[in-house]
CSV table of C-alpha atoms and ligand atoms in Angstrom, one decimal:
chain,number,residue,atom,x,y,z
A,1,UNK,CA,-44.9,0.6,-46.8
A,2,UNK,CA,-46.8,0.4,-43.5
A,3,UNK,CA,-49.9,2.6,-43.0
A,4,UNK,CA,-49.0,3.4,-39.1
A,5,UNK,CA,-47.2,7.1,-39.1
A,6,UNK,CA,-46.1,9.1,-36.4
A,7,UNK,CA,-49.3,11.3,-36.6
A,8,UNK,CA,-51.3,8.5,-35.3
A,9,UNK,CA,-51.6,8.9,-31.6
A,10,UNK,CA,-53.3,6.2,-30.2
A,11,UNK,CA,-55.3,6.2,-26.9
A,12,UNK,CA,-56.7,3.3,-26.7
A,13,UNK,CA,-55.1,-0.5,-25.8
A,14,UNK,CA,-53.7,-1.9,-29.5
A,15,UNK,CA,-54.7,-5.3,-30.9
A,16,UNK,CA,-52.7,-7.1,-33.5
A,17,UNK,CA,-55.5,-9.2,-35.1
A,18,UNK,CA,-54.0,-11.9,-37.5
A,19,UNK,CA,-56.2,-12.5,-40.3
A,20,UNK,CA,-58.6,-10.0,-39.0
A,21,UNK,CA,-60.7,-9.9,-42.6
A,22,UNK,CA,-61.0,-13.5,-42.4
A,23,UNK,CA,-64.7,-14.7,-40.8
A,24,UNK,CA,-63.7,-15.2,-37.0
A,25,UNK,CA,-61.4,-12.1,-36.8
A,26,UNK,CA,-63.4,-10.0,-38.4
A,27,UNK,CA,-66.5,-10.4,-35.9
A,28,UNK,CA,-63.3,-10.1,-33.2
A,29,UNK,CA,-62.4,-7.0,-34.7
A,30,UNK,CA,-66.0,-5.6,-34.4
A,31,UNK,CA,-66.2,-6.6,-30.5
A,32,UNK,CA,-62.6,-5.1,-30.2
A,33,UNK,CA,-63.6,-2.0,-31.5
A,34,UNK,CA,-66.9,-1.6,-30.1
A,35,UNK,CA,-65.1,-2.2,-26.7
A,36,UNK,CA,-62.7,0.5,-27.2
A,37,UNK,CA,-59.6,-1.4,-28.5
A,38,UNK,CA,-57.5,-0.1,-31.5
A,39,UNK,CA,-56.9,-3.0,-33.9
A,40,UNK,CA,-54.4,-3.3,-36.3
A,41,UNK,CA,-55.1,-6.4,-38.6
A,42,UNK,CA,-52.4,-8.8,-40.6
A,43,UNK,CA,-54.4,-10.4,-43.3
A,44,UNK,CA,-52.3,-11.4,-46.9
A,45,UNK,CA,-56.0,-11.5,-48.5
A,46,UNK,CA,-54.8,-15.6,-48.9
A,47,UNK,CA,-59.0,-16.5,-48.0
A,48,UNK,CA,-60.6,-13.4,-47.8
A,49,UNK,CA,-61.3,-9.9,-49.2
A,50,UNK,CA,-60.6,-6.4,-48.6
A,51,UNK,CA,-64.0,-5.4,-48.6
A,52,UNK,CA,-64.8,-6.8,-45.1
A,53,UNK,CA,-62.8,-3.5,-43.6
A,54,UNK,CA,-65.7,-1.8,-45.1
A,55,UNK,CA,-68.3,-3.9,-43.2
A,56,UNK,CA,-66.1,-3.4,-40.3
A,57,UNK,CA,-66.5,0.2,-40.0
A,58,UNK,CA,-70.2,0.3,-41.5
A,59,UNK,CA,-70.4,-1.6,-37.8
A,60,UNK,CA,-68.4,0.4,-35.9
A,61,UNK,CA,-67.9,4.3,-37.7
A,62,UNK,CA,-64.2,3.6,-38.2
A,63,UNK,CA,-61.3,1.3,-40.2
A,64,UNK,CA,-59.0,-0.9,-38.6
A,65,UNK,CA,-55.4,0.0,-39.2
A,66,UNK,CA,-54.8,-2.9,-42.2
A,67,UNK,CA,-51.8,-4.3,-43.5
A,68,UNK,CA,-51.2,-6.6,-46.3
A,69,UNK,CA,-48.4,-9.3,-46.5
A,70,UNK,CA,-48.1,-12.9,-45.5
A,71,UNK,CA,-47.4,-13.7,-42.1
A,72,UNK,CA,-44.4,-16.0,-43.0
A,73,UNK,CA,-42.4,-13.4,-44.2
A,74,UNK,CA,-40.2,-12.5,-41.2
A,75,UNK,CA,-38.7,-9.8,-42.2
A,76,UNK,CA,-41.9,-7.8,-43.0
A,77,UNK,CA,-43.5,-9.1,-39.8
A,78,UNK,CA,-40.2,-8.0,-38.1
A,79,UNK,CA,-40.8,-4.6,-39.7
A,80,UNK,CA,-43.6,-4.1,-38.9
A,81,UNK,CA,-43.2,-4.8,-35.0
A,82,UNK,CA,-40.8,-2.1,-35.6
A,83,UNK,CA,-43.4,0.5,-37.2
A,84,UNK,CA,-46.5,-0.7,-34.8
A,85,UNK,CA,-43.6,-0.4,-31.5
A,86,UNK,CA,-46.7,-0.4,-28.4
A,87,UNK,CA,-48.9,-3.5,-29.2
A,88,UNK,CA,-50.9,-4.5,-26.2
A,89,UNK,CA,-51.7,-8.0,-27.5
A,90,UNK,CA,-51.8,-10.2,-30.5
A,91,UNK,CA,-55.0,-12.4,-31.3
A,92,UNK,CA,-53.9,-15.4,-34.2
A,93,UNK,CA,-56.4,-16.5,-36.6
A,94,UNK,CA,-54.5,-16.3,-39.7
A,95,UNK,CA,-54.3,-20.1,-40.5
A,96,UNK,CA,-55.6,-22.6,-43.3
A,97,UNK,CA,-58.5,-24.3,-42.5
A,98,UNK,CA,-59.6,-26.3,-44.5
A,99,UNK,CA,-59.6,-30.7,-43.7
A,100,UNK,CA,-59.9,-32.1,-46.4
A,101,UNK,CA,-57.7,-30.0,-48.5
A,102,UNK,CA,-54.9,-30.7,-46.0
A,103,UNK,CA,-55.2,-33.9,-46.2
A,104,UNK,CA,-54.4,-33.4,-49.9
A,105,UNK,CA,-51.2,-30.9,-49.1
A,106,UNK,CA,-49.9,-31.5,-45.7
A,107,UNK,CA,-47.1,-29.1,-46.5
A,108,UNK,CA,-48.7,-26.3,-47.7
A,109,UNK,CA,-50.9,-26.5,-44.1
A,110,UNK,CA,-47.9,-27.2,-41.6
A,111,UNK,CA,-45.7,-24.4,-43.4
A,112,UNK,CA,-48.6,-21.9,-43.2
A,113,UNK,CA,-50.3,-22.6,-40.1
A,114,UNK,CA,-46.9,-23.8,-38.0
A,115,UNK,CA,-44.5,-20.6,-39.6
A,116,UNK,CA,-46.9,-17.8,-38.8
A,117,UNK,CA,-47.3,-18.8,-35.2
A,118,UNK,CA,-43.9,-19.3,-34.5
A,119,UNK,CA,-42.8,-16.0,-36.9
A,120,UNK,CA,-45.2,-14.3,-34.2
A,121,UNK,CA,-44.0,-16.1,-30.9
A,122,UNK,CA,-40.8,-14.9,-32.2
A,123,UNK,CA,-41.7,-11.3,-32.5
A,124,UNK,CA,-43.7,-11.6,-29.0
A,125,UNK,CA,-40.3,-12.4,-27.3
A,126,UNK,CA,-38.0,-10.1,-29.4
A,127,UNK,CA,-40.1,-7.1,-29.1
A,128,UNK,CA,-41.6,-7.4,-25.6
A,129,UNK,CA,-45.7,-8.2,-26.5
A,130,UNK,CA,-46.9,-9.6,-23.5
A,131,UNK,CA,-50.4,-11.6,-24.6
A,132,UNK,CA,-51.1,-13.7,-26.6
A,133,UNK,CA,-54.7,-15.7,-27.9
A,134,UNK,CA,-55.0,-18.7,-30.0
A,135,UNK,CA,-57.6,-20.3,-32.5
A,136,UNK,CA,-57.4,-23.7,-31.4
A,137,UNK,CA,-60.1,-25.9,-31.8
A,138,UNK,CA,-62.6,-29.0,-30.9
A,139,UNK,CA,-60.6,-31.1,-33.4
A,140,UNK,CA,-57.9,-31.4,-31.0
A,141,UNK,CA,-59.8,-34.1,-28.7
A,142,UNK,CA,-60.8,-36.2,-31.9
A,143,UNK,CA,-64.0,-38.6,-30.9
A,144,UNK,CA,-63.7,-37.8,-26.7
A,145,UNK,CA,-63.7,-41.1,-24.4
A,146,UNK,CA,-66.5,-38.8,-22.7
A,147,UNK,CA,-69.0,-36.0,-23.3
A,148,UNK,CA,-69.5,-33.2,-22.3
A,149,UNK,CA,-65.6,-32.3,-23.2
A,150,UNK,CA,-63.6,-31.0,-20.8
A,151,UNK,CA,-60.6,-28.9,-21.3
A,152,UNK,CA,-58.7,-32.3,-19.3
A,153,UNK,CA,-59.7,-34.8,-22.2
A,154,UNK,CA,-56.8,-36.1,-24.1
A,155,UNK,CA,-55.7,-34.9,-27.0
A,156,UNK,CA,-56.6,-38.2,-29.8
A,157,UNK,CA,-54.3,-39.0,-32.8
A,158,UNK,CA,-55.2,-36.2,-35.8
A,159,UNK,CA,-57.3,-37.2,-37.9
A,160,UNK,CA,-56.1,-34.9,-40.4
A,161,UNK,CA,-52.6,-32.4,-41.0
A,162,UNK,CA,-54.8,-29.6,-40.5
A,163,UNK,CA,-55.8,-31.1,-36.9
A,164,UNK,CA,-52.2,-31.6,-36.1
A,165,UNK,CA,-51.4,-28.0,-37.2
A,166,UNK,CA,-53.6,-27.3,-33.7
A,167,UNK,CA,-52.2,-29.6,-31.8
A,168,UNK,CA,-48.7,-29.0,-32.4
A,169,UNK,CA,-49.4,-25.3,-32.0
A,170,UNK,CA,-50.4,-25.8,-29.0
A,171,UNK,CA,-47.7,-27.8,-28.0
A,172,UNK,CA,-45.6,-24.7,-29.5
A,173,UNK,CA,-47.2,-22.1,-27.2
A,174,UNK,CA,-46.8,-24.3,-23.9
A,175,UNK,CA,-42.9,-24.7,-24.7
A,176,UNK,CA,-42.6,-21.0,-25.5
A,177,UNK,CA,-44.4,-19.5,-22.7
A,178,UNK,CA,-42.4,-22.0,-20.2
A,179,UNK,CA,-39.3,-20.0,-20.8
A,180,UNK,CA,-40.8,-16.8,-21.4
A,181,UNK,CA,-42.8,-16.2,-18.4
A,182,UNK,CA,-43.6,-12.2,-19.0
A,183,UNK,CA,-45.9,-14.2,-22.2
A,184,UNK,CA,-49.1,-14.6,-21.2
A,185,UNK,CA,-51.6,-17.1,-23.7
A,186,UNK,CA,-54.7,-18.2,-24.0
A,187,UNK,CA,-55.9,-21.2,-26.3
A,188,UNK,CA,-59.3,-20.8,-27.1
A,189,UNK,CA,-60.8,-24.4,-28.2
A,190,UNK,CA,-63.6,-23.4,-30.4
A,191,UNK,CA,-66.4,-25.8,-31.5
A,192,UNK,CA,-68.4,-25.2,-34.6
A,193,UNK,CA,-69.1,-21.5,-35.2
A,194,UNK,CA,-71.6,-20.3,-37.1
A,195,UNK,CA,-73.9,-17.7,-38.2
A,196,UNK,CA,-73.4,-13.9,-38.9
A,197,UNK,CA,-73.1,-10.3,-37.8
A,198,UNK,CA,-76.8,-9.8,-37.1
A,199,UNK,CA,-75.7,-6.4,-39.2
A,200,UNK,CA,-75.5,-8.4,-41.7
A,201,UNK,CA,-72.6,-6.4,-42.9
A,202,UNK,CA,-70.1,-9.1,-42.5
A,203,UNK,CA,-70.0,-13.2,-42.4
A,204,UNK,CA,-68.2,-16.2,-43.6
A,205,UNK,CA,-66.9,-16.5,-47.1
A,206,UNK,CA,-66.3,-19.5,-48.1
A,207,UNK,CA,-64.5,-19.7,-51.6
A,208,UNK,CA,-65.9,-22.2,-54.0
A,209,UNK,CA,-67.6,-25.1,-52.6
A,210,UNK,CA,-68.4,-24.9,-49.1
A,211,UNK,CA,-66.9,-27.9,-46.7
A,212,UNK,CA,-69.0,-26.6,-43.7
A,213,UNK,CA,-72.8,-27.5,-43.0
A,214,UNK,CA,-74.4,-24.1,-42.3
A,215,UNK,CA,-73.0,-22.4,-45.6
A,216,UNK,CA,-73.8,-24.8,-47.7
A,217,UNK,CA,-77.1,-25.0,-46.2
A,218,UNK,CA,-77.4,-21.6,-46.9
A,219,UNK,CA,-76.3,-21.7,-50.7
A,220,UNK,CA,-79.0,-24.3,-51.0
A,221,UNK,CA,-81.4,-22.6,-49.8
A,222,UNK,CA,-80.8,-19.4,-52.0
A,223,UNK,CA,-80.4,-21.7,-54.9
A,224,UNK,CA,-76.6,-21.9,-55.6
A,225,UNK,CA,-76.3,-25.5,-54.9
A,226,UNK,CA,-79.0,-28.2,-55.7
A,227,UNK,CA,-79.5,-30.2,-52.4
A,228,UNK,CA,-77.3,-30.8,-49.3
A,229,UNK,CA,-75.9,-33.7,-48.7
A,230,UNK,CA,-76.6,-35.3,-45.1
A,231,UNK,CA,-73.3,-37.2,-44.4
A,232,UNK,CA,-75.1,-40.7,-42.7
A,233,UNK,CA,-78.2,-41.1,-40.9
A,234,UNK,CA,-76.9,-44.1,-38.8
A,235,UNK,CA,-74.4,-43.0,-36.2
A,236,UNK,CA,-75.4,-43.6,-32.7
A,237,UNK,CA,-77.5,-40.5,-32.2
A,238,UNK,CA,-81.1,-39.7,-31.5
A,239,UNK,CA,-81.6,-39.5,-34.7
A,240,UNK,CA,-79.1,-41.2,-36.5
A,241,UNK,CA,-77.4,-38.3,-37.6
A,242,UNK,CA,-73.8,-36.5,-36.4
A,243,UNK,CA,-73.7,-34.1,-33.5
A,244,UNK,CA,-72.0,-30.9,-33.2
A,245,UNK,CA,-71.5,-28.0,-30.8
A,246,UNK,CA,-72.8,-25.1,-33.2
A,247,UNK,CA,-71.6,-21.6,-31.7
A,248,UNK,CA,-72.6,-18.0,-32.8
A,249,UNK,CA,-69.6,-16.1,-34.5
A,250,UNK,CA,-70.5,-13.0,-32.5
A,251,UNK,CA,-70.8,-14.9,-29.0
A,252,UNK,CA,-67.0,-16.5,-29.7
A,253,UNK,CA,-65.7,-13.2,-30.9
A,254,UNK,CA,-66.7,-12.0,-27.5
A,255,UNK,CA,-64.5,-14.3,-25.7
A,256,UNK,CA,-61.8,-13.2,-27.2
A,257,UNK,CA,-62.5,-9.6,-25.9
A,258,UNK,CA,-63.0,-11.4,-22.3
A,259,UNK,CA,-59.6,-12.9,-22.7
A,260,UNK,CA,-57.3,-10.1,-23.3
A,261,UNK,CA,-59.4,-8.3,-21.1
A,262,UNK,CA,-58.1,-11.1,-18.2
A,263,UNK,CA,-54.5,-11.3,-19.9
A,264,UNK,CA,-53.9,-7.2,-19.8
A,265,UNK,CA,-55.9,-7.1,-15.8
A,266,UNK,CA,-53.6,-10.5,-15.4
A,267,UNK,CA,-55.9,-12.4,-13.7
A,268,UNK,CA,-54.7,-15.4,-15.1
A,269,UNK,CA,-54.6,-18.4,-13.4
A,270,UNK,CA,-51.4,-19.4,-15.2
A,271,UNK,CA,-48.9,-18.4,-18.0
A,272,UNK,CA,-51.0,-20.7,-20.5
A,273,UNK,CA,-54.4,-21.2,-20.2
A,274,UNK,CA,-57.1,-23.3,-22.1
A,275,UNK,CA,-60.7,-22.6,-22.8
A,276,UNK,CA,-63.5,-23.9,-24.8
A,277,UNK,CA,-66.3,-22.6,-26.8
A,278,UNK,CA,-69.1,-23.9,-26.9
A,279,UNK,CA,-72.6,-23.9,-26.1
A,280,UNK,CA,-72.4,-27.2,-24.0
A,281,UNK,CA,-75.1,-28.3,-26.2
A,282,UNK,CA,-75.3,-30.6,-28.9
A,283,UNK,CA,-77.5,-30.2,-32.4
A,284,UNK,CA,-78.2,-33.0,-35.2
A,285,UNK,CA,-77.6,-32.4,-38.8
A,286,UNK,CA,-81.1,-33.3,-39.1
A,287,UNK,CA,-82.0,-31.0,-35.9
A,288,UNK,CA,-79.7,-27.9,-37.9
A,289,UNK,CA,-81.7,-28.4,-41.0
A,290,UNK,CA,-85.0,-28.2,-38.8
A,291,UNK,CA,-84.2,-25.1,-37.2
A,292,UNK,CA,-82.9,-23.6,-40.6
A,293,UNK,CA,-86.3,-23.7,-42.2
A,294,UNK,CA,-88.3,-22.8,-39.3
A,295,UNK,CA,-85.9,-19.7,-38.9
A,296,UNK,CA,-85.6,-18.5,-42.6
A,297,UNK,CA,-89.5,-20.0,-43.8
A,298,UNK,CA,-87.3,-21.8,-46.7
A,299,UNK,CA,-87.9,-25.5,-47.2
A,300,UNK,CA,-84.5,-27.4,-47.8
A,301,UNK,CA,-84.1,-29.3,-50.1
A,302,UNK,CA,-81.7,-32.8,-48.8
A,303,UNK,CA,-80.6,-36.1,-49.3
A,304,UNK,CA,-79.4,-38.5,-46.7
A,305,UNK,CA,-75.9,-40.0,-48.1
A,306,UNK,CA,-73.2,-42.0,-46.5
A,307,UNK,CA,-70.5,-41.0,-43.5
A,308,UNK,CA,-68.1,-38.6,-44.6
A,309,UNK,CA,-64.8,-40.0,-44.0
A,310,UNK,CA,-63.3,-38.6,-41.1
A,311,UNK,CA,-66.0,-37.7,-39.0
A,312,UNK,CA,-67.0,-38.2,-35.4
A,313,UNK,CA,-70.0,-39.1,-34.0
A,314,UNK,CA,-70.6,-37.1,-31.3
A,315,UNK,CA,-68.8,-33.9,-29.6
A,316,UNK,CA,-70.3,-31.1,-27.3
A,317,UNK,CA,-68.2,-29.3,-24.8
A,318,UNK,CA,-68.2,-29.3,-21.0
A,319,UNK,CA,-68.5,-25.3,-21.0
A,320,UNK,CA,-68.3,-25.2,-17.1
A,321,UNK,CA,-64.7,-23.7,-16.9
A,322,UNK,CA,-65.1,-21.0,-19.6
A,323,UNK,CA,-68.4,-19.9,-17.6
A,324,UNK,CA,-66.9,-19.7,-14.2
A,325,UNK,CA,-63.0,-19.5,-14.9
A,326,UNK,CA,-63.4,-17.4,-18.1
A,327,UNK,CA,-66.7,-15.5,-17.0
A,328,UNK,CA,-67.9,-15.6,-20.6
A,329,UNK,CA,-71.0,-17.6,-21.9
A,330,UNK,CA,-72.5,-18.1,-25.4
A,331,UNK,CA,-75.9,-16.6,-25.2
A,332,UNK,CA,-77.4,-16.4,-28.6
A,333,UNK,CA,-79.9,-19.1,-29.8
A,334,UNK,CA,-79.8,-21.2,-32.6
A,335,UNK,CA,-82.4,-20.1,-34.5
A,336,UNK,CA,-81.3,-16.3,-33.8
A,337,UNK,CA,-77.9,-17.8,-35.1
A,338,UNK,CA,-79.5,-19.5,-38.7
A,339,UNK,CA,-81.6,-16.5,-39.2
A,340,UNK,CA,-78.0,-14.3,-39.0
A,341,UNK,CA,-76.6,-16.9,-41.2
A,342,UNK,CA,-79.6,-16.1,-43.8
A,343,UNK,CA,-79.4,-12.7,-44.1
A,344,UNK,CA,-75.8,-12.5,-44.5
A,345,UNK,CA,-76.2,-15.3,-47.6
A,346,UNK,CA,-78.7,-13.2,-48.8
A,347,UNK,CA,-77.0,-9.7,-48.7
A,348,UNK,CA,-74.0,-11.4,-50.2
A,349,UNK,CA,-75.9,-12.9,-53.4
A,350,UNK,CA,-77.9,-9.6,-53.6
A,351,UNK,CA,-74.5,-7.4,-54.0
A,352,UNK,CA,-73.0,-9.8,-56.1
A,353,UNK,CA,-76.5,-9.2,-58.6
B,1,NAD,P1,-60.7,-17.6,-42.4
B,1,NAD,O1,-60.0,-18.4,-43.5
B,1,NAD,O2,-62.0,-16.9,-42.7
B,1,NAD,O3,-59.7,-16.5,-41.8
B,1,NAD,C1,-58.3,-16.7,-41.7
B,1,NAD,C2,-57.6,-15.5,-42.3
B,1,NAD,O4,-56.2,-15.6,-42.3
B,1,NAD,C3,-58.0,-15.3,-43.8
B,1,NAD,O5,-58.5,-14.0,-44.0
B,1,NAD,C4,-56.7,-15.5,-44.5
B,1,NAD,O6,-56.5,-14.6,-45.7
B,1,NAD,C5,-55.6,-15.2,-43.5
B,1,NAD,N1,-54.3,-15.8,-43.6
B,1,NAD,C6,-54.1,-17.2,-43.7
B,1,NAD,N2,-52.8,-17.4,-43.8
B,1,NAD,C7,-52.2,-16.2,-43.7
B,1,NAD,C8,-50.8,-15.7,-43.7
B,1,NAD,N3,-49.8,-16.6,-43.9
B,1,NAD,N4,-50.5,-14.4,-43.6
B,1,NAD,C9,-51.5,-13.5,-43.4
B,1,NAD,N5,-52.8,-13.9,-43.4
B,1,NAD,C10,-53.1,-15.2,-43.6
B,1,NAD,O7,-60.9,-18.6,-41.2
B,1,NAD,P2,-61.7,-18.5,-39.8
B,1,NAD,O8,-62.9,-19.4,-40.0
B,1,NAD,O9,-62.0,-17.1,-39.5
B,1,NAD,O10,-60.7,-19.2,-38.8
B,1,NAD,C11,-59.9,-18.4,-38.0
B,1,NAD,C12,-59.0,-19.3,-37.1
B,1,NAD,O11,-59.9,-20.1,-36.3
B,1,NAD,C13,-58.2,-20.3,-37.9
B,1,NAD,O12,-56.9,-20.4,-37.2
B,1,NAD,C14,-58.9,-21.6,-37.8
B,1,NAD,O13,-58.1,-22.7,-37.9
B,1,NAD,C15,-59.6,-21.4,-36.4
B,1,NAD,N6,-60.8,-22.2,-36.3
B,1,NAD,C16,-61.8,-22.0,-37.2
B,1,NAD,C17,-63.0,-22.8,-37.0
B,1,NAD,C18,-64.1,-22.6,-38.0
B,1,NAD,O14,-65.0,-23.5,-38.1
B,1,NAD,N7,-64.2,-21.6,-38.8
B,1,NAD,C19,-63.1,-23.7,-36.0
B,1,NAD,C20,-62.0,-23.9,-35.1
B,1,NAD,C21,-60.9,-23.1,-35.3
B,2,WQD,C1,-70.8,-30.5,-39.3
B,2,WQD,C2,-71.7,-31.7,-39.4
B,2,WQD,C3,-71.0,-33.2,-41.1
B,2,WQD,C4,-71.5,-30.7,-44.6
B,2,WQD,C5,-65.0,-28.9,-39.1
B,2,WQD,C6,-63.6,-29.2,-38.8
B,2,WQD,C7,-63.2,-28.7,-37.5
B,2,WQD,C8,-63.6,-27.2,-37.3
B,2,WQD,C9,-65.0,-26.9,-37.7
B,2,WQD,C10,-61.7,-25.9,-37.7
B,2,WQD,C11,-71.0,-33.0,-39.6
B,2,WQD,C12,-72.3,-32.6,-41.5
B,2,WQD,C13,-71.5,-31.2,-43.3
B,2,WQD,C14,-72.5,-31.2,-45.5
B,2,WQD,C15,-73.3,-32.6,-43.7
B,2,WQD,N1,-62.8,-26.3,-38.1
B,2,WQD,N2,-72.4,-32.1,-42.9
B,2,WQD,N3,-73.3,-32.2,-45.0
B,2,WQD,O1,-66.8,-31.5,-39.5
B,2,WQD,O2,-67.8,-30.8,-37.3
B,2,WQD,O3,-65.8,-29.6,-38.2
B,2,WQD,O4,-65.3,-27.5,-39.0
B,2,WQD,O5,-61.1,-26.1,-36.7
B,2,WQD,O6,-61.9,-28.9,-37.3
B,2,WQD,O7,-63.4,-30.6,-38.9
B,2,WQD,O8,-68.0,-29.2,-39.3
B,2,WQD,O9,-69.6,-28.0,-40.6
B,2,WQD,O10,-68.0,-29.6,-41.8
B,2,WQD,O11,-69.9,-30.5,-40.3
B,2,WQD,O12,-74.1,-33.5,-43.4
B,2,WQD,O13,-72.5,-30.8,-46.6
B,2,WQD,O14,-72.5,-31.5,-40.6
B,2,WQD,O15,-71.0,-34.6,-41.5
B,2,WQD,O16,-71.7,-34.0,-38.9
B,2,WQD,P1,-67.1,-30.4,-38.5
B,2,WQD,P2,-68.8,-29.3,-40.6
């Protein structure tokens, strides 16, 4: 049973957000909302909880409409275009996202991730939706031939199932859209997001042990795990260890609100446009570390280890066309960023007491 009834009226614009409790689409939902968007969220509760609506609306003074189901059911996604008949625009997170464990089920990633994009395409064509956004991501271009990336670099053979989930998707979108020209879509490539609501009220959850440096730096620090692991200290960086493009969560949800914005005004340049996120600036391991303790006053305790298989040296993005084209720009700090990543581990651990 759907929670949309005939007594809701809606004024505003309406926002399918697909796996809107998840981390990035929750902090989407928030901008949505705070912008004057009504957002209706898809989310099967596969890597997150229902307990993020209420940090949603302790944010904003109000729920998002939420339905429960998996996204690869087409019949209940069909049904539910039905019920929810005026949406405005669609925004797909709801994927699997984890690397490593995709290496270990390919299947389980390229059924998930490849069926609820194309169960939603489907939709968008059947039932007249005219925008759609993307989560794609920085994996796409592997190890670029140059840095800063730009939007043109190549896309380099996936390095993992859950890379090629992107990239295909991609490839998905530009086929669809080709032959559906009243389908507008953005892909936005994001680069390493991090950090937290500076509410505090909601932030990533990572079940179990945590594949991504800033949460497990965090568990570390409030004592869950004994020490992080520095993955190599002998790449060619300035100082020997990996560089990323780290984002704040709050600055990438706000491109999202910038791109529907430009897909419903269609100012669009094209049917299917591209964007990265990033701050066009690279960080160290060794430099996040750094700025972790400086922001929270907590000394880390770390060990410098081997190379994590898989990983790339060095990648920043080119953020040029997202500034001028997009007319969005990432404008919170690092520090501001680790400090929001703090407070959000420690709110966590202290409800959990
Ligand atoms: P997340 O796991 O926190 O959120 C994804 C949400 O989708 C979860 O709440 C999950 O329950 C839901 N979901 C998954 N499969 C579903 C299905 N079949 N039906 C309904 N709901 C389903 O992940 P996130 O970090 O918020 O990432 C969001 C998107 O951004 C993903 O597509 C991810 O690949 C992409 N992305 C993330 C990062 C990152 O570092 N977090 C980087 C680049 C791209
Ligand atoms: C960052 C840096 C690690 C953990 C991944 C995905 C990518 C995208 C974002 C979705 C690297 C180092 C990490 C640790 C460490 N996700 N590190 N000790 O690998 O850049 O990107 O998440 O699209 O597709 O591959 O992010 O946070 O895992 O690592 O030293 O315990 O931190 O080696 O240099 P990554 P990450």
């Amino acid at each position: 049973m759907l929670n949309f009834t005939k007594k809701d009226v809606l004024k505003n614009k309406l926002v399918l957000v697909t796996g809107g409790t998840g981390y990035i689409g929750s902090h989407t939902t928030v901008e949505l909302m705070n912008e004057g968007y009504d957002v209706v969220i898809i989310d099967n509760l596969s890597n997150s909880e229902k307990s993020v609506l209420d940090g949603i609306a302790g944010i904003t003074g109000r729920k998002p409409y939420f339905e429960q189901f998996d996204i690869c059911d087409r019949e209940k996604l069909e049904n539910f275009f039905k019920i929810y008949k005026r949406l405005d625009a669609i925004i797909h997170f709801a994927a699997y996202k984890a690397v490593g464990e995709s290496v270990e089920k390919p299947l389980m990633y390229y059924q998930n991730n490849l069926t609820t994009l194309m169960n939603l395409l489907h939709g968008m064509v059947h039932f007249n939706i005219p925008n759609f956004v993307f989560s794609s991501s920085a994996t796409v271009y592997g190890q670029p031939d140059k840095l800063p990336v730009t939007e043109e670099a190549p896309f380099k053979p996936a390095d993992s199932p859950y890379g090629n989930t992107k990239q295909i998707a991609e490839e998905i979108i530009r086929d669809t859209v080709k032959v559906n020209p009243q389908i507008k879509a953005i892909s936005l490539r994001y680069f390493n997001p991090i950090g937290a609501h500076p509410s505090a009220l909601i932030g990533e959850l990572p079940r179990g042990v945590p594949n991504n440096l800033v949460p497990f730096i965090t568990q570390t620090a409030i004592g869950i795990r004994d020490e992080l692991k520095v993955f190599g200290d002998d790449y060619d960086t300035p100082d020997g260890t990996a560089v990323r493009d780290y984002i704040n969560v709050v600055d990438l949800a706000k491109a999202h609100v910038v791109s529907i914005k430009r897909m419903i005004e269609k100012r669009g340049k094209s049917n299917l446009e591209v964007f990265n996120l990033g701050t066009g600036k690279g960080s160290s391991v060794m430099e996040i570390v750094k700025a972790f303790e400086k922001a929270s006053g907590v000394k880390l305790n770390y060990k410098i280890v081997g190379r994590r298989i898989g990983d790339v040296e060095s990648v920043y993005s080119d953020t040029k066309y997202a500034n001028d084209e997009l007319g969005w720009k990432a404008e919170i700090g690092l520090e501001e960023t680790l400090l929001s990543a703090w407070n959000w581990e420690k709110n966590v651990r202290a409800k959990k007491k």
